[in-house]
């Protein structure tokens, strides 16, 4: 067990929140306090004597506070090995007394960066002494307890009370592990700040908050989510979010934000859209989206970019769905939707912020830019004799947005403001088109004057040939095939309009 009493503590913290009960617990046990600056004043205000760090080192805080604790009298007290005869002899020779507890936190570097502070202010929030103290105490966990963050204060207080201001080796080793997590996260944040400009090809990621999920993608797999979900959502109803829920929520938010300038509704199943529509109201958009695939909507993830009112809530309440996401809810609508206790209702508090996309692969990691490109009117190049009508152009741009967020190979069939059907995740583009046509017909849609969108070019004219058989009159695709001319020629022969965007949107 290697139980050791705490007799001397070095305490220097930026945040004083919840520190007072710890000081009292240590003070009642007669622990000697060593501190500096504001922390010293705080401890003294509670009625305890404090040995200033300057008394140990013989130096004042210098260089604007950059150098305070970096001295053998401090680090020797932390690092000398109590069981080592040579270390004990040197400690005695140089009058270095042991320090049993180091309680420090770090300057708020990430918070300062997030406030868009100037570079000089950000640089001054790079902690030197604090990180050094943490690493030293954590390295010597056999003899020293390190507490490196205010988020560990509650656990420390419980430990002090339970073990009468003593610690076991297992306690010290646990706090050492948490300390190295704190410093590694801190260093990663600093690296990311500098690497915005330097672009050093190194992959660093750190998430300090983890949520253990019920299981992973399947019940026999363990799952954990790392991140700050509470910053993004407030959960207003329902059970815990699962791994698959989170994956589908991510897909739903990605798609619905494409329609920032109009009321939109999306229904997601296994990350693909089975319903997407825009409308004058949320109710209208929901009903149009639902009609695209009334079967797959069962158990789906629903999202809208507008407030859910009572009319919309009444329209969707009879459907069994897993999750609803919206930026706001009318009170009576929320009351109705909450009647089903397991139904997850999320209030989206802020937009989803995207950076790089990362995936583990083989024996490493691949990283890429997020696909921010949304096909716009200015991207469209008409390659056929017939110009698409304004209605067809609107429908094609709508379909292209859905295409971008569907698994390849994908074909989207749509009219302006409504998904009719999709073929997704197919090994050939022809199969994707056939799947979409079959689904559209199964749910009673006529494809007369519908448009077709493809995530990549047509290597052969077979897709436009099939589309023509069902009276699809307009096509949007990236272009770029060596046989583009064959598809263009077929469209010209059959009075079809086709536009190229110049942008492929594969999604795997």
GROMACS .gro file of C-alpha atoms in nm:
model
  508
    1UNK     CA    1   0.000   0.000   0.000
    2UNK     CA    2   0.297   0.236   0.080
    3UNK     CA    3   0.078   0.479   0.278
    4UNK     CA    4   0.238   0.820   0.327
    5UNK     CA    5   0.111   1.116   0.526
    6UNK     CA    6   0.107   1.460   0.365
    7UNK     CA    7   0.316   1.695   0.576
    8UNK     CA    8   0.412   1.965   0.326
    9UNK     CA    9   0.215   2.094   0.028
   10UNK     CA   10   0.307   2.328  -0.256
   11UNK     CA   11  -0.009   2.499  -0.380
   12UNK     CA   12  -0.019   2.750  -0.665
   13UNK     CA   13  -0.337   2.774  -0.872
   14UNK     CA   14  -0.495   3.009  -1.124
   15UNK     CA   15  -0.852   2.919  -1.025
   16UNK     CA   16  -0.948   2.926  -0.654
   17UNK     CA   17  -1.297   2.776  -0.701
   18UNK     CA   18  -1.368   2.492  -0.453
   19UNK     CA   19  -1.017   2.519  -0.310
   20UNK     CA   20  -1.122   2.637   0.038
   21UNK     CA   21  -1.242   2.300   0.181
   22UNK     CA   22  -0.917   2.136   0.066
   23UNK     CA   23  -0.710   2.402   0.243
   24UNK     CA   24  -0.911   2.352   0.561
   25UNK     CA   25  -0.869   1.973   0.545
   26UNK     CA   26  -0.493   2.007   0.502
   27UNK     CA   27  -0.467   2.285   0.761
   28UNK     CA   28  -0.650   2.085   1.029
   29UNK     CA   29  -0.392   1.808   0.983
   30UNK     CA   30  -0.104   2.052   1.040
   31UNK     CA   31   0.024   2.042   0.682
   32UNK     CA   32   0.282   2.309   0.602
   33UNK     CA   33   0.180   2.531   0.311
   34UNK     CA   34   0.423   2.660   0.049
   35UNK     CA   35   0.278   2.903  -0.202
   36UNK     CA   36   0.317   3.225  -0.394
   37UNK     CA   37   0.123   3.525  -0.523
   38UNK     CA   38  -0.255   3.518  -0.519
   39UNK     CA   39  -0.273   3.162  -0.387
   40UNK     CA   40  -0.055   3.254  -0.090
   41UNK     CA   41  -0.287   3.546  -0.011
   42UNK     CA   42  -0.591   3.319  -0.045
   43UNK     CA   43  -0.453   3.059   0.200
   44UNK     CA   44  -0.349   3.328   0.447
   45UNK     CA   45  -0.697   3.481   0.429
   46UNK     CA   46  -0.829   3.148   0.560
   47UNK     CA   47  -0.608   3.183   0.867
   48UNK     CA   48  -0.313   2.959   0.782
   49UNK     CA   49   0.057   3.040   0.781
   50UNK     CA   50   0.228   3.010   0.441
   51UNK     CA   51   0.595   2.978   0.351
   52UNK     CA   52   0.649   3.192   0.042
   53UNK     CA   53   0.825   3.019  -0.248
   54UNK     CA   54   1.063   3.317  -0.253
   55UNK     CA   55   1.181   3.218   0.094
   56UNK     CA   56   1.280   2.874  -0.035
   57UNK     CA   57   1.450   2.993  -0.351
   58UNK     CA   58   1.608   3.316  -0.230
   59UNK     CA   59   1.474   3.484  -0.544
   60UNK     CA   60   1.165   3.697  -0.598
   61UNK     CA   61   0.924   3.632  -0.882
   62UNK     CA   62   1.112   3.772  -1.182
   63UNK     CA   63   1.063   3.852  -1.551
   64UNK     CA   64   0.701   3.948  -1.507
   65UNK     CA   65   0.620   3.628  -1.321
   66UNK     CA   66   0.774   3.401  -1.582
   67UNK     CA   67   1.018   3.258  -1.326
   68UNK     CA   68   0.892   3.179  -0.975
   69UNK     CA   69   0.925   2.811  -0.888
   70UNK     CA   70   1.203   2.696  -1.125
   71UNK     CA   71   1.465   2.631  -0.857
   72UNK     CA   72   1.634   2.324  -0.699
   73UNK     CA   73   1.487   2.409  -0.360
   74UNK     CA   74   1.142   2.351  -0.509
   75UNK     CA   75   1.206   2.079  -0.764
   76UNK     CA   76   1.452   1.899  -0.539
   77UNK     CA   77   1.183   1.874  -0.272
   78UNK     CA   78   0.952   1.714  -0.528
   79UNK     CA   79   1.191   1.490  -0.720
   80UNK     CA   80   1.426   1.345  -0.463
   81UNK     CA   81   1.361   0.975  -0.408
   82UNK     CA   82   1.284   0.911  -0.043
   83UNK     CA   83   1.406   0.551  -0.052
   84UNK     CA   84   1.736   0.640  -0.223
   85UNK     CA   85   2.019   0.691   0.028
   86UNK     CA   86   2.216   0.911  -0.213
   87UNK     CA   87   1.914   1.135  -0.277
   88UNK     CA   88   1.844   1.167   0.094
   89UNK     CA   89   2.206   1.263   0.156
   90UNK     CA   90   2.202   1.533  -0.107
   91UNK     CA   91   1.871   1.667   0.020
   92UNK     CA   92   2.021   1.697   0.365
   93UNK     CA   93   2.341   1.854   0.229
   94UNK     CA   94   2.156   2.124   0.038
   95UNK     CA   95   1.884   2.170   0.302
   96UNK     CA   96   1.604   2.057   0.071
   97UNK     CA   97   1.289   1.951   0.254
   98UNK     CA   98   1.042   1.707   0.094
   99UNK     CA   99   0.718   1.821  -0.066
  100UNK     CA  100   0.446   1.553  -0.044
  101UNK     CA  101   0.162   1.724  -0.231
  102UNK     CA  102   0.179   1.950  -0.535
  103UNK     CA  103  -0.151   2.118  -0.617
  104UNK     CA  104  -0.133   2.340  -0.924
  105UNK     CA  105  -0.334   2.421  -1.231
  106UNK     CA  106  -0.232   2.578  -1.559
  107UNK     CA  107  -0.281   2.918  -1.716
  108UNK     CA  108  -0.600   2.917  -1.929
  109UNK     CA  109  -0.434   2.889  -2.269
  110UNK     CA  110  -0.730   2.742  -2.461
  111UNK     CA  111  -0.974   2.988  -2.308
  112UNK     CA  112  -0.749   3.278  -2.408
  113UNK     CA  113  -0.722   3.152  -2.766
  114UNK     CA  114  -1.102   3.106  -2.785
  115UNK     CA  115  -1.149   3.473  -2.691
  116UNK     CA  116  -0.953   3.577  -3.003
  117UNK     CA  117  -0.690   3.747  -2.790
  118UNK     CA  118  -0.376   3.893  -2.945
  119UNK     CA  119  -0.064   3.683  -2.987
  120UNK     CA  120   0.130   3.843  -2.700
  121UNK     CA  121  -0.152   3.773  -2.454
  122UNK     CA  122  -0.183   3.415  -2.581
  123UNK     CA  123   0.191   3.352  -2.548
  124UNK     CA  124   0.188   3.474  -2.188
  125UNK     CA  125  -0.075   3.209  -2.113
  126UNK     CA  126   0.170   2.930  -2.202
  127UNK     CA  127   0.245   2.793  -1.857
  128UNK     CA  128   0.606   2.693  -1.788
  129UNK     CA  129   0.642   2.653  -1.411
  130UNK     CA  130   0.305   2.482  -1.370
  131UNK     CA  131   0.371   2.220  -1.636
  132UNK     CA  132   0.718   2.157  -1.493
  133UNK     CA  133   0.580   2.110  -1.141
  134UNK     CA  134   0.313   1.872  -1.266
  135UNK     CA  135   0.557   1.659  -1.463
  136UNK     CA  136   0.806   1.649  -1.177
  137UNK     CA  137   0.549   1.544  -0.917
  138UNK     CA  138   0.385   1.292  -1.151
  139UNK     CA  139   0.722   1.139  -1.233
  140UNK     CA  140   0.791   1.091  -0.862
  141UNK     CA  141   0.446   0.948  -0.785
  142UNK     CA  142   0.605   0.693  -0.551
  143UNK     CA  143   0.654   0.978  -0.304
  144UNK     CA  144   0.440   1.273  -0.417
  145UNK     CA  145   0.071   1.328  -0.485
  146UNK     CA  146   0.006   1.558  -0.782
  147UNK     CA  147  -0.326   1.737  -0.833
  148UNK     CA  148  -0.317   1.911  -1.169
  149UNK     CA  149  -0.663   2.049  -1.235
  150UNK     CA  150  -0.961   2.191  -1.048
  151UNK     CA  151  -1.170   1.913  -1.202
  152UNK     CA  152  -0.982   1.676  -0.966
  153UNK     CA  153  -1.054   1.879  -0.649
  154UNK     CA  154  -1.363   1.679  -0.549
  155UNK     CA  155  -1.177   1.349  -0.575
  156UNK     CA  156  -0.886   1.494  -0.377
  157UNK     CA  157  -1.112   1.616  -0.097
  158UNK     CA  158  -1.281   1.276  -0.072
  159UNK     CA  159  -0.938   1.109  -0.057
  160UNK     CA  160  -0.809   1.343   0.214
  161UNK     CA  161  -1.117   1.288   0.428
  162UNK     CA  162  -1.125   0.911   0.381
  163UNK     CA  163  -0.754   0.854   0.451
  164UNK     CA  164  -0.688   1.126   0.705
  165UNK     CA  165  -0.461   1.334   0.481
  166UNK     CA  166  -0.253   1.033   0.377
  167UNK     CA  167  -0.224   0.862   0.038
  168UNK     CA  168  -0.151   0.515  -0.093
  169UNK     CA  169   0.071   0.436  -0.388
  170UNK     CA  170  -0.235   0.350  -0.598
  171UNK     CA  171  -0.382   0.694  -0.522
  172UNK     CA  172  -0.063   0.871  -0.623
  173UNK     CA  173  -0.028   0.669  -0.942
  174UNK     CA  174  -0.387   0.746  -1.045
  175UNK     CA  175  -0.341   1.119  -0.992
  176UNK     CA  176  -0.011   1.099  -1.183
  177UNK     CA  177  -0.189   0.945  -1.482
  178UNK     CA  178  -0.453   1.220  -1.470
  179UNK     CA  179  -0.175   1.478  -1.450
  180UNK     CA  180  -0.004   1.355  -1.765
  181UNK     CA  181  -0.342   1.366  -1.939
  182UNK     CA  182  -0.370   1.733  -1.838
  183UNK     CA  183  -0.021   1.826  -1.961
  184UNK     CA  184  -0.047   1.630  -2.286
  185UNK     CA  185  -0.380   1.799  -2.365
  186UNK     CA  186  -0.230   2.137  -2.282
  187UNK     CA  187   0.071   2.081  -2.508
  188UNK     CA  188  -0.154   1.960  -2.791
  189UNK     CA  189  -0.358   2.282  -2.771
  190UNK     CA  190  -0.039   2.489  -2.789
  191UNK     CA  191   0.088   2.288  -3.085
  192UNK     CA  192  -0.240   2.339  -3.272
  193UNK     CA  193  -0.218   2.714  -3.213
  194UNK     CA  194   0.133   2.736  -3.362
  195UNK     CA  195   0.058   2.487  -3.637
  196UNK     CA  196  -0.217   2.701  -3.785
  197UNK     CA  197   0.068   2.894  -3.944
  198UNK     CA  198   0.351   2.643  -3.959
  199UNK     CA  199   0.159   2.347  -4.107
  200UNK     CA  200   0.391   2.082  -3.964
  201UNK     CA  201   0.264   1.744  -4.096
  202UNK     CA  202   0.198   1.585  -3.757
  203UNK     CA  203  -0.130   1.447  -3.624
  204UNK     CA  204  -0.220   1.547  -3.268
  205UNK     CA  205  -0.563   1.510  -3.110
  206UNK     CA  206  -0.675   1.542  -2.750
  207UNK     CA  207  -1.021   1.526  -2.595
  208UNK     CA  208  -1.040   1.554  -2.218
  209UNK     CA  209  -1.402   1.455  -2.171
  210UNK     CA  210  -1.533   1.108  -2.248
  211UNK     CA  211  -1.884   0.962  -2.224
  212UNK     CA  212  -1.905   0.585  -2.195
  213UNK     CA  213  -2.181   0.466  -2.425
  214UNK     CA  214  -2.406   0.166  -2.367
  215UNK     CA  215  -2.212  -0.008  -2.642
  216UNK     CA  216  -2.054   0.062  -2.978
  217UNK     CA  217  -2.200   0.002  -3.322
  218UNK     CA  218  -2.312  -0.342  -3.201
  219UNK     CA  219  -2.384  -0.473  -2.849
  220UNK     CA  220  -2.062  -0.677  -2.835
  221UNK     CA  221  -1.850  -0.364  -2.901
  222UNK     CA  222  -1.754  -0.110  -2.637
  223UNK     CA  223  -1.803   0.257  -2.723
  224UNK     CA  224  -1.695   0.596  -2.586
  225UNK     CA  225  -1.767   0.945  -2.718
  226UNK     CA  226  -1.494   1.204  -2.661
  227UNK     CA  227  -1.608   1.563  -2.683
  228UNK     CA  228  -1.837   1.823  -2.527
  229UNK     CA  229  -2.186   1.727  -2.637
  230UNK     CA  230  -2.339   1.960  -2.380
  231UNK     CA  231  -2.190   2.255  -2.568
  232UNK     CA  232  -2.383   2.152  -2.878
  233UNK     CA  233  -2.709   2.015  -2.738
  234UNK     CA  234  -2.946   2.027  -2.447
  235UNK     CA  235  -3.130   1.697  -2.417
  236UNK     CA  236  -3.492   1.772  -2.335
  237UNK     CA  237  -3.628   1.418  -2.329
  238UNK     CA  238  -3.546   1.054  -2.380
  239UNK     CA  239  -3.291   0.786  -2.308
  240UNK     CA  240  -2.913   0.802  -2.334
  241UNK     CA  241  -2.765   0.860  -2.676
  242UNK     CA  242  -2.606   0.555  -2.836
  243UNK     CA  243  -2.310   0.520  -3.071
  244UNK     CA  244  -2.541   0.480  -3.373
  245UNK     CA  245  -2.755   0.772  -3.256
  246UNK     CA  246  -2.449   0.997  -3.257
  247UNK     CA  247  -2.342   0.885  -3.603
  248UNK     CA  248  -2.688   0.959  -3.744
  249UNK     CA  249  -2.716   1.291  -3.559
  250UNK     CA  250  -2.388   1.396  -3.718
  251UNK     CA  251  -2.523   1.308  -4.065
  252UNK     CA  252  -2.854   1.486  -4.000
  253UNK     CA  253  -2.689   1.811  -3.889
  254UNK     CA  254  -2.450   1.806  -4.183
  255UNK     CA  255  -2.737   1.782  -4.429
  256UNK     CA  256  -2.991   2.015  -4.271
  257UNK     CA  257  -2.747   2.303  -4.249
  258UNK     CA  258  -2.719   2.305  -4.628
  259UNK     CA  259  -3.061   2.475  -4.625
  260UNK     CA  260  -2.974   2.775  -4.413
  261UNK     CA  261  -3.200   3.017  -4.602
  262UNK     CA  262  -3.529   2.822  -4.591
  263UNK     CA  263  -3.727   2.592  -4.364
  264UNK     CA  264  -3.598   2.239  -4.414
  265UNK     CA  265  -3.659   1.894  -4.271
  266UNK     CA  266  -3.445   1.582  -4.304
  267UNK     CA  267  -3.501   1.221  -4.201
  268UNK     CA  268  -3.189   1.008  -4.166
  269UNK     CA  269  -3.150   0.631  -4.148
  270UNK     CA  270  -2.804   0.474  -4.118
  271UNK     CA  271  -2.647   0.811  -4.214
  272UNK     CA  272  -2.836   0.837  -4.545
  273UNK     CA  273  -3.132   1.061  -4.613
  274UNK     CA  274  -3.462   0.882  -4.664
  275UNK     CA  275  -3.654   1.210  -4.661
  276UNK     CA  276  -3.555   1.570  -4.734
  277UNK     CA  277  -3.776   1.866  -4.813
  278UNK     CA  278  -3.816   2.239  -4.779
  279UNK     CA  279  -4.142   2.421  -4.723
  280UNK     CA  280  -4.315   2.735  -4.607
  281UNK     CA  281  -4.352   2.579  -4.262
  282UNK     CA  282  -4.183   2.303  -4.064
  283UNK     CA  283  -4.503   2.099  -4.089
  284UNK     CA  284  -4.506   2.124  -4.468
  285UNK     CA  285  -4.138   2.037  -4.493
  286UNK     CA  286  -4.184   1.736  -4.261
  287UNK     CA  287  -4.482   1.600  -4.451
  288UNK     CA  288  -4.303   1.629  -4.785
  289UNK     CA  289  -3.991   1.465  -4.643
  290UNK     CA  290  -4.191   1.182  -4.486
  291UNK     CA  291  -4.367   1.100  -4.813
  292UNK     CA  292  -4.034   1.017  -4.980
  293UNK     CA  293  -4.002   0.694  -4.780
  294UNK     CA  294  -4.272   0.627  -4.523
  295UNK     CA  295  -4.118   0.288  -4.445
  296UNK     CA  296  -3.758   0.391  -4.371
  297UNK     CA  297  -3.869   0.689  -4.165
  298UNK     CA  298  -3.971   0.444  -3.892
  299UNK     CA  299  -3.704   0.464  -3.622
  300UNK     CA  300  -3.524   0.746  -3.802
  301UNK     CA  301  -3.339   1.056  -3.687
  302UNK     CA  302  -3.526   1.379  -3.765
  303UNK     CA  303  -3.380   1.727  -3.788
  304UNK     CA  304  -3.503   2.072  -3.882
  305UNK     CA  305  -3.343   2.415  -3.894
  306UNK     CA  306  -3.653   2.597  -3.762
  307UNK     CA  307  -3.856   2.609  -3.441
  308UNK     CA  308  -4.091   2.310  -3.404
  309UNK     CA  309  -4.441   2.446  -3.348
  310UNK     CA  310  -4.757   2.261  -3.245
  311UNK     CA  311  -4.868   2.197  -3.602
  312UNK     CA  312  -4.539   2.026  -3.686
  313UNK     CA  313  -4.539   1.832  -3.359
  314UNK     CA  314  -4.888   1.699  -3.421
  315UNK     CA  315  -4.793   1.594  -3.774
  316UNK     CA  316  -4.491   1.389  -3.665
  317UNK     CA  317  -4.609   1.265  -3.326
  318UNK     CA  318  -4.771   0.948  -3.461
  319UNK     CA  319  -4.442   0.838  -3.618
  320UNK     CA  320  -4.204   0.626  -3.414
  321UNK     CA  321  -3.870   0.801  -3.443
  322UNK     CA  322  -3.555   0.782  -3.233
  323UNK     CA  323  -3.445   1.146  -3.225
  324UNK     CA  324  -3.564   1.495  -3.312
  325UNK     CA  325  -3.321   1.785  -3.337
  326UNK     CA  326  -3.425   2.148  -3.369
  327UNK     CA  327  -3.296   2.493  -3.268
  328UNK     CA  328  -3.612   2.562  -3.067
  329UNK     CA  329  -3.950   2.421  -2.965
  330UNK     CA  330  -4.277   2.588  -2.878
  331UNK     CA  331  -4.379   2.494  -2.525
  332UNK     CA  332  -4.699   2.310  -2.623
  333UNK     CA  333  -4.518   2.124  -2.901
  334UNK     CA  334  -4.250   2.008  -2.659
  335UNK     CA  335  -4.511   1.895  -2.409
  336UNK     CA  336  -4.676   1.677  -2.675
  337UNK     CA  337  -4.352   1.529  -2.803
  338UNK     CA  338  -4.237   1.444  -2.450
  339UNK     CA  339  -4.533   1.213  -2.392
  340UNK     CA  340  -4.320   0.928  -2.531
  341UNK     CA  341  -4.056   0.896  -2.261
  342UNK     CA  342  -3.787   0.722  -2.468
  343UNK     CA  343  -3.808   0.966  -2.757
  344UNK     CA  344  -3.486   1.168  -2.764
  345UNK     CA  345  -3.545   1.540  -2.813
  346UNK     CA  346  -3.241   1.761  -2.861
  347UNK     CA  347  -3.222   2.139  -2.858
  348UNK     CA  348  -2.932   2.244  -3.079
  349UNK     CA  349  -2.760   2.532  -2.898
  350UNK     CA  350  -2.503   2.628  -3.159
  351UNK     CA  351  -2.403   2.544  -3.517
  352UNK     CA  352  -2.189   2.239  -3.580
  353UNK     CA  353  -1.833   2.361  -3.634
  354UNK     CA  354  -1.630   2.152  -3.874
  355UNK     CA  355  -1.255   2.135  -3.916
  356UNK     CA  356  -1.058   1.841  -4.044
  357UNK     CA  357  -1.211   1.496  -4.093
  358UNK     CA  358  -1.017   1.212  -3.936
  359UNK     CA  359  -1.046   0.835  -3.965
  360UNK     CA  360  -0.837   0.549  -3.832
  361UNK     CA  361  -0.716   0.334  -4.119
  362UNK     CA  362  -0.479   0.038  -4.148
  363UNK     CA  363  -0.201   0.109  -3.898
  364UNK     CA  364  -0.250   0.485  -3.893
  365UNK     CA  365  -0.483   0.779  -3.943
  366UNK     CA  366  -0.599   0.968  -4.252
  367UNK     CA  367  -0.704   1.330  -4.241
  368UNK     CA  368  -0.872   1.555  -4.493
  369UNK     CA  369  -1.049   1.888  -4.521
  370UNK     CA  370  -1.423   1.880  -4.466
  371UNK     CA  371  -1.616   1.902  -4.795
  372UNK     CA  372  -1.736   2.259  -4.762
  373UNK     CA  373  -1.823   2.290  -5.129
  374UNK     CA  374  -2.193   2.319  -5.204
  375UNK     CA  375  -2.278   2.334  -5.572
  376UNK     CA  376  -2.412   2.676  -5.665
  377UNK     CA  377  -2.571   2.841  -5.966
  378UNK     CA  378  -2.238   2.994  -6.065
  379UNK     CA  379  -2.083   2.644  -6.084
  380UNK     CA  380  -2.327   2.513  -6.341
  381UNK     CA  381  -2.205   2.466  -6.695
  382UNK     CA  382  -2.477   2.376  -6.942
  383UNK     CA  383  -2.334   2.114  -7.180
  384UNK     CA  384  -2.647   2.028  -7.379
  385UNK     CA  385  -2.839   2.208  -7.649
  386UNK     CA  386  -3.140   2.249  -7.421
  387UNK     CA  387  -3.101   2.494  -7.134
  388UNK     CA  388  -3.260   2.379  -6.806
  389UNK     CA  389  -3.557   2.583  -6.689
  390UNK     CA  390  -3.536   2.788  -6.366
  391UNK     CA  391  -3.749   2.524  -6.193
  392UNK     CA  392  -3.516   2.248  -6.310
  393UNK     CA  393  -3.212   2.444  -6.195
  394UNK     CA  394  -3.360   2.486  -5.847
  395UNK     CA  395  -3.442   2.115  -5.834
  396UNK     CA  396  -3.093   2.017  -5.948
  397UNK     CA  397  -2.922   2.233  -5.688
  398UNK     CA  398  -3.154   2.088  -5.422
  399UNK     CA  399  -3.077   1.733  -5.534
  400UNK     CA  400  -2.704   1.805  -5.542
  401UNK     CA  401  -2.707   1.902  -5.175
  402UNK     CA  402  -2.855   1.566  -5.083
  403UNK     CA  403  -2.616   1.385  -5.316
  404UNK     CA  404  -2.318   1.538  -5.136
  405UNK     CA  405  -2.428   1.381  -4.807
  406UNK     CA  406  -2.518   1.032  -4.937
  407UNK     CA  407  -2.296   0.725  -4.953
  408UNK     CA  408  -2.134   0.659  -5.289
  409UNK     CA  409  -2.228   0.550  -5.544
  410UNK     CA  410  -2.540   0.759  -5.520
  411UNK     CA  411  -2.817   0.886  -5.743
  412UNK     CA  412  -3.078   1.135  -5.621
  413UNK     CA  413  -3.416   1.189  -5.789
  414UNK     CA  414  -3.596   1.506  -5.686
  415UNK     CA  415  -3.821   1.794  -5.774
  416UNK     CA  416  -3.773   2.146  -5.643
  417UNK     CA  417  -3.783   2.124  -5.264
  418UNK     CA  418  -3.850   1.750  -5.229
  419UNK     CA  419  -3.651   1.430  -5.243
  420UNK     CA  420  -3.842   1.167  -5.439
  421UNK     CA  421  -3.601   0.878  -5.397
  422UNK     CA  422  -3.236   0.791  -5.365
  423UNK     CA  423  -3.009   0.503  -5.453
  424UNK     CA  424  -2.713   0.498  -5.217
  425UNK     CA  425  -2.406   0.293  -5.137
  426UNK     CA  426  -2.419   0.090  -5.455
  427UNK     CA  427  -2.123  -0.067  -5.635
  428UNK     CA  428  -2.237   0.073  -5.968
  429UNK     CA  429  -2.408   0.396  -6.063
  430UNK     CA  430  -2.660   0.204  -6.273
  431UNK     CA  431  -2.763   0.000  -5.968
  432UNK     CA  432  -2.800   0.322  -5.767
  433UNK     CA  433  -3.029   0.468  -6.033
  434UNK     CA  434  -3.239   0.151  -6.057
  435UNK     CA  435  -3.274   0.146  -5.680
  436UNK     CA  436  -3.389   0.509  -5.678
  437UNK     CA  437  -3.642   0.451  -5.958
  438UNK     CA  438  -3.783   0.145  -5.785
  439UNK     CA  439  -3.822   0.333  -5.456
  440UNK     CA  440  -3.987   0.632  -5.620
  441UNK     CA  441  -4.241   0.412  -5.792
  442UNK     CA  442  -4.301   0.209  -5.475
  443UNK     CA  443  -4.406   0.525  -5.291
  444UNK     CA  444  -4.628   0.650  -5.571
  445UNK     CA  445  -4.412   0.921  -5.727
  446UNK     CA  446  -4.422   1.002  -6.095
  447UNK     CA  447  -4.079   1.082  -6.230
  448UNK     CA  448  -4.214   1.297  -6.510
  449UNK     CA  449  -4.001   1.611  -6.511
  450UNK     CA  450  -3.797   1.501  -6.210
  451UNK     CA  451  -3.424   1.573  -6.208
  452UNK     CA  452  -3.137   1.335  -6.148
  453UNK     CA  453  -2.820   1.413  -5.950
  454UNK     CA  454  -2.505   1.202  -5.937
  455UNK     CA  455  -2.214   1.233  -5.694
  456UNK     CA  456  -1.963   1.151  -5.969
  457UNK     CA  457  -1.942   1.144  -6.348
  458UNK     CA  458  -2.112   0.889  -6.574
  459UNK     CA  459  -1.849   0.664  -6.733
  460UNK     CA  460  -2.107   0.557  -6.992
  461UNK     CA  461  -2.436   0.699  -7.120
  462UNK     CA  462  -2.638   0.415  -6.961
  463UNK     CA  463  -2.768   0.626  -6.671
  464UNK     CA  464  -2.906   0.903  -6.890
  465UNK     CA  465  -3.059   0.638  -7.116
  466UNK     CA  466  -3.242   0.481  -6.820
  467UNK     CA  467  -3.343   0.823  -6.688
  468UNK     CA  468  -3.499   0.912  -7.021
  469UNK     CA  469  -3.713   0.598  -7.010
  470UNK     CA  470  -3.883   0.740  -6.700
  471UNK     CA  471  -3.920   1.091  -6.844
  472UNK     CA  472  -3.649   1.249  -6.627
  473UNK     CA  473  -3.566   1.566  -6.815
  474UNK     CA  474  -3.268   1.725  -6.640
  475UNK     CA  475  -2.939   1.592  -6.503
  476UNK     CA  476  -2.669   1.740  -6.277
  477UNK     CA  477  -2.331   1.573  -6.242
  478UNK     CA  478  -1.965   1.670  -6.197
  479UNK     CA  479  -1.852   1.575  -6.549
  480UNK     CA  480  -1.499   1.468  -6.624
  481UNK     CA  481  -1.542   1.130  -6.791
  482UNK     CA  482  -1.353   1.058  -7.112
  483UNK     CA  483  -1.694   0.956  -7.247
  484UNK     CA  484  -1.886   1.265  -7.139
  485UNK     CA  485  -1.962   1.332  -7.504
  486UNK     CA  486  -2.166   1.011  -7.527
  487UNK     CA  487  -2.395   1.115  -7.240
  488UNK     CA  488  -2.423   1.468  -7.384
  489UNK     CA  489  -2.511   1.333  -7.728
  490UNK     CA  490  -2.786   1.112  -7.587
  491UNK     CA  491  -2.935   1.405  -7.394
  492UNK     CA  492  -2.930   1.622  -7.705
  493UNK     CA  493  -3.105   1.353  -7.908
  494UNK     CA  494  -3.382   1.324  -7.648
  495UNK     CA  495  -3.435   1.686  -7.547
  496UNK     CA  496  -3.278   1.647  -7.204
  497UNK     CA  497  -3.083   1.918  -7.026
  498UNK     CA  498  -2.757   1.840  -6.848
  499UNK     CA  499  -2.521   2.055  -6.644
  500UNK     CA  500  -2.171   1.989  -6.514
  501UNK     CA  501  -2.059   2.129  -6.179
  502UNK     CA  502  -1.689   2.042  -6.194
  503UNK     CA  503  -1.704   1.912  -5.835
  504UNK     CA  504  -1.720   1.547  -5.734
  505UNK     CA  505  -1.875   1.456  -5.399
  506UNK     CA  506  -1.770   1.103  -5.313
  507UNK     CA  507  -1.860   0.988  -4.964
  508UNK     CA  508  -1.737   0.660  -4.825
   0.00000   0.00000   0.00000
